[in-house]
């Protein structure tokens, strides 16, 4: 069993920054690839970024590449998403998830957090 808890969401103006955190518990965190997804109101959930278990490799959706950075601290069982140059289109509920493999496909993720709201005003 894996428990994931996101934090760090909030309201920010366009061009601003936020850092999301995902605290994991329940099993060995450092053996699992992890990912971030988001869901805007009225839209399907979409992939944002993924990171391997060691943190050596990461992968981003084209819409956030160059603006967002995914990272992890295995000693703290925590994953992060640094979001810079935020745009109103980034407004969504952001979810962290545990991956069965390093992937951008939602079906490869089996444990999910409850989500944290990010709102970017124009």
PDB file of C-alpha atoms in Angstrom:
ATOM      1  CA  UNK A   1       0.000   0.000   0.000  1.00  0.00           C
ATOM      2  CA  UNK A   2       1.198   3.491  -0.860  1.00  0.00           C
ATOM      3  CA  UNK A   3      -0.089   6.759   0.498  1.00  0.00           C
ATOM      4  CA  UNK A   4       0.599   9.975  -1.419  1.00  0.00           C
ATOM      5  CA  UNK A   5      -0.170  13.476  -0.177  1.00  0.00           C
ATOM      6  CA  UNK A   6       0.299  16.563  -2.337  1.00  0.00           C
ATOM      7  CA  UNK A   7       0.805  20.069  -1.021  1.00  0.00           C
ATOM      8  CA  UNK A   8       1.941  23.468  -2.245  1.00  0.00           C
ATOM      9  CA  UNK A   9      -0.903  24.445  -4.522  1.00  0.00           C
ATOM     10  CA  UNK A  10      -2.497  27.855  -4.449  1.00  0.00           C
ATOM     11  CA  UNK A  11      -3.318  31.015  -6.350  1.00  0.00           C
ATOM     12  CA  UNK A  12      -0.558  32.759  -8.286  1.00  0.00           C
ATOM     13  CA  UNK A  13      -0.392  35.432 -10.962  1.00  0.00           C
ATOM     14  CA  UNK A  14       0.701  34.620 -14.491  1.00  0.00           C
ATOM     15  CA  UNK A  15       4.476  34.549 -14.699  1.00  0.00           C
ATOM     16  CA  UNK A  16       4.809  33.443 -11.100  1.00  0.00           C
ATOM     17  CA  UNK A  17       6.114  30.233  -9.557  1.00  0.00           C
ATOM     18  CA  UNK A  18       4.943  27.472  -7.254  1.00  0.00           C
ATOM     19  CA  UNK A  19       6.560  24.332  -5.915  1.00  0.00           C
ATOM     20  CA  UNK A  20       4.405  21.289  -5.350  1.00  0.00           C
ATOM     21  CA  UNK A  21       5.414  18.491  -3.001  1.00  0.00           C
ATOM     22  CA  UNK A  22       4.292  14.881  -2.870  1.00  0.00           C
ATOM     23  CA  UNK A  23       4.994  13.030   0.372  1.00  0.00           C
ATOM     24  CA  UNK A  24       4.967   9.242   0.096  1.00  0.00           C
ATOM     25  CA  UNK A  25       4.596   6.581   2.750  1.00  0.00           C
ATOM     26  CA  UNK A  26       3.780   2.924   3.034  1.00  0.00           C
ATOM     27  CA  UNK A  27       6.555   1.228   1.068  1.00  0.00           C
ATOM     28  CA  UNK A  28      10.056   1.782  -0.242  1.00  0.00           C
ATOM     29  CA  UNK A  29       9.767   5.057  -2.113  1.00  0.00           C
ATOM     30  CA  UNK A  30      13.160   4.928  -3.788  1.00  0.00           C
ATOM     31  CA  UNK A  31      12.294   1.856  -5.874  1.00  0.00           C
ATOM     32  CA  UNK A  32       9.366   3.478  -7.695  1.00  0.00           C
ATOM     33  CA  UNK A  33       9.148   5.786 -10.691  1.00  0.00           C
ATOM     34  CA  UNK A  34       6.813   8.683  -9.991  1.00  0.00           C
ATOM     35  CA  UNK A  35       4.812  11.154 -12.000  1.00  0.00           C
ATOM     36  CA  UNK A  36       2.737  14.296 -11.959  1.00  0.00           C
ATOM     37  CA  UNK A  37      -0.567  14.653 -13.774  1.00  0.00           C
ATOM     38  CA  UNK A  38      -3.127  17.439 -13.898  1.00  0.00           C
ATOM     39  CA  UNK A  39      -6.799  17.849 -14.646  1.00  0.00           C
ATOM     40  CA  UNK A  40      -8.387  21.114 -15.638  1.00  0.00           C
ATOM     41  CA  UNK A  41     -12.090  21.695 -15.110  1.00  0.00           C
ATOM     42  CA  UNK A  42     -14.051  19.913 -17.805  1.00  0.00           C
ATOM     43  CA  UNK A  43     -10.996  18.235 -19.326  1.00  0.00           C
ATOM     44  CA  UNK A  44      -9.342  14.840 -19.207  1.00  0.00           C
ATOM     45  CA  UNK A  45      -6.474  14.231 -16.813  1.00  0.00           C
ATOM     46  CA  UNK A  46      -3.153  14.722 -18.609  1.00  0.00           C
ATOM     47  CA  UNK A  47       0.465  13.824 -18.064  1.00  0.00           C
ATOM     48  CA  UNK A  48       2.811  16.542 -16.829  1.00  0.00           C
ATOM     49  CA  UNK A  49       6.143  14.954 -15.877  1.00  0.00           C
ATOM     50  CA  UNK A  50       7.736  11.692 -14.755  1.00  0.00           C
ATOM     51  CA  UNK A  51      10.938  10.746 -12.971  1.00  0.00           C
ATOM     52  CA  UNK A  52      12.782   7.466 -12.565  1.00  0.00           C
ATOM     53  CA  UNK A  53      13.230   5.843  -9.160  1.00  0.00           C
ATOM     54  CA  UNK A  54      16.756   7.216  -8.802  1.00  0.00           C
ATOM     55  CA  UNK A  55      15.947  10.638 -10.200  1.00  0.00           C
ATOM     56  CA  UNK A  56      18.482  10.179 -12.998  1.00  0.00           C
ATOM     57  CA  UNK A  57      15.977  10.605 -15.817  1.00  0.00           C
ATOM     58  CA  UNK A  58      12.899  12.746 -16.264  1.00  0.00           C
ATOM     59  CA  UNK A  59      10.390  13.358 -19.011  1.00  0.00           C
ATOM     60  CA  UNK A  60       7.995  16.241 -19.607  1.00  0.00           C
ATOM     61  CA  UNK A  61       4.880  17.052 -21.548  1.00  0.00           C
ATOM     62  CA  UNK A  62       5.694  19.483 -24.332  1.00  0.00           C
ATOM     63  CA  UNK A  63       3.364  22.078 -22.795  1.00  0.00           C
ATOM     64  CA  UNK A  64       5.502  22.377 -19.651  1.00  0.00           C
ATOM     65  CA  UNK A  65       8.993  21.519 -20.861  1.00  0.00           C
ATOM     66  CA  UNK A  66      11.434  24.292 -20.019  1.00  0.00           C
ATOM     67  CA  UNK A  67       9.113  25.759 -17.382  1.00  0.00           C
ATOM     68  CA  UNK A  68       8.544  22.869 -14.947  1.00  0.00           C
ATOM     69  CA  UNK A  69      11.146  20.717 -13.196  1.00  0.00           C
ATOM     70  CA  UNK A  70      10.436  17.402 -11.521  1.00  0.00           C
ATOM     71  CA  UNK A  71      12.751  16.157  -8.786  1.00  0.00           C
ATOM     72  CA  UNK A  72      12.792  13.833  -5.810  1.00  0.00           C
ATOM     73  CA  UNK A  73      14.528  13.406  -2.480  1.00  0.00           C
ATOM     74  CA  UNK A  74      14.496   9.711  -1.667  1.00  0.00           C
ATOM     75  CA  UNK A  75      15.886  10.326   1.806  1.00  0.00           C
ATOM     76  CA  UNK A  76      12.743  12.357   2.549  1.00  0.00           C
ATOM     77  CA  UNK A  77      10.326  10.148   0.560  1.00  0.00           C
ATOM     78  CA  UNK A  78       9.238  13.270  -1.274  1.00  0.00           C
ATOM     79  CA  UNK A  79       8.841  14.302  -4.900  1.00  0.00           C
ATOM     80  CA  UNK A  80       8.619  17.873  -6.142  1.00  0.00           C
ATOM     81  CA  UNK A  81       7.361  19.848  -9.099  1.00  0.00           C
ATOM     82  CA  UNK A  82       8.894  23.289  -9.489  1.00  0.00           C
ATOM     83  CA  UNK A  83       6.638  25.340 -11.741  1.00  0.00           C
ATOM     84  CA  UNK A  84       7.959  28.587 -13.206  1.00  0.00           C
ATOM     85  CA  UNK A  85       6.558  31.054 -15.728  1.00  0.00           C
ATOM     86  CA  UNK A  86       3.060  29.874 -14.902  1.00  0.00           C
ATOM     87  CA  UNK A  87       0.287  30.544 -17.384  1.00  0.00           C
ATOM     88  CA  UNK A  88      -3.510  30.622 -16.912  1.00  0.00           C
ATOM     89  CA  UNK A  89      -3.601  27.417 -18.980  1.00  0.00           C
ATOM     90  CA  UNK A  90      -1.708  25.667 -16.165  1.00  0.00           C
ATOM     91  CA  UNK A  91      -4.748  26.040 -13.889  1.00  0.00           C
ATOM     92  CA  UNK A  92      -5.754  22.536 -12.793  1.00  0.00           C
ATOM     93  CA  UNK A  93      -5.789  20.045  -9.974  1.00  0.00           C
ATOM     94  CA  UNK A  94      -2.339  18.473  -9.845  1.00  0.00           C
ATOM     95  CA  UNK A  95      -1.918  14.841  -8.829  1.00  0.00           C
ATOM     96  CA  UNK A  96       1.148  12.830  -7.962  1.00  0.00           C
ATOM     97  CA  UNK A  97       1.183   9.135  -8.674  1.00  0.00           C
ATOM     98  CA  UNK A  98       3.332   6.017  -8.239  1.00  0.00           C
ATOM     99  CA  UNK A  99       4.328   4.376 -11.492  1.00  0.00           C
ATOM    100  CA  UNK A 100       4.612   0.664 -12.231  1.00  0.00           C
ATOM    101  CA  UNK A 101       7.097   1.773 -14.855  1.00  0.00           C
ATOM    102  CA  UNK A 102       8.641   5.030 -16.081  1.00  0.00           C
ATOM    103  CA  UNK A 103       5.906   6.245 -18.390  1.00  0.00           C
ATOM    104  CA  UNK A 104       3.710   9.119 -19.557  1.00  0.00           C
ATOM    105  CA  UNK A 105       0.712   6.785 -19.761  1.00  0.00           C
ATOM    106  CA  UNK A 106      -1.823   7.184 -16.967  1.00  0.00           C
ATOM    107  CA  UNK A 107      -2.593   3.464 -16.991  1.00  0.00           C
ATOM    108  CA  UNK A 108       0.919   2.688 -15.766  1.00  0.00           C
ATOM    109  CA  UNK A 109       0.251   4.519 -12.476  1.00  0.00           C
ATOM    110  CA  UNK A 110      -1.536   2.678  -9.696  1.00  0.00           C
ATOM    111  CA  UNK A 111      -1.463   4.868  -6.590  1.00  0.00           C
ATOM    112  CA  UNK A 112      -2.659   8.471  -6.637  1.00  0.00           C
ATOM    113  CA  UNK A 113      -2.757  11.379  -4.242  1.00  0.00           C
ATOM    114  CA  UNK A 114      -5.890  13.417  -3.582  1.00  0.00           C
ATOM    115  CA  UNK A 115      -4.671  16.351  -5.663  1.00  0.00           C
ATOM    116  CA  UNK A 116      -3.822  19.979  -5.004  1.00  0.00           C
ATOM    117  CA  UNK A 117      -5.408  22.945  -6.778  1.00  0.00           C
ATOM    118  CA  UNK A 118      -3.233  25.341  -8.760  1.00  0.00           C
ATOM    119  CA  UNK A 119      -4.900  28.493 -10.038  1.00  0.00           C
ATOM    120  CA  UNK A 120      -3.051  30.964 -12.261  1.00  0.00           C
ATOM    121  CA  UNK A 121      -4.687  34.342 -12.726  1.00  0.00           C
ATOM    122  CA  UNK A 122      -4.108  36.513 -15.787  1.00  0.00           C
TER     123      UNK A 122
END
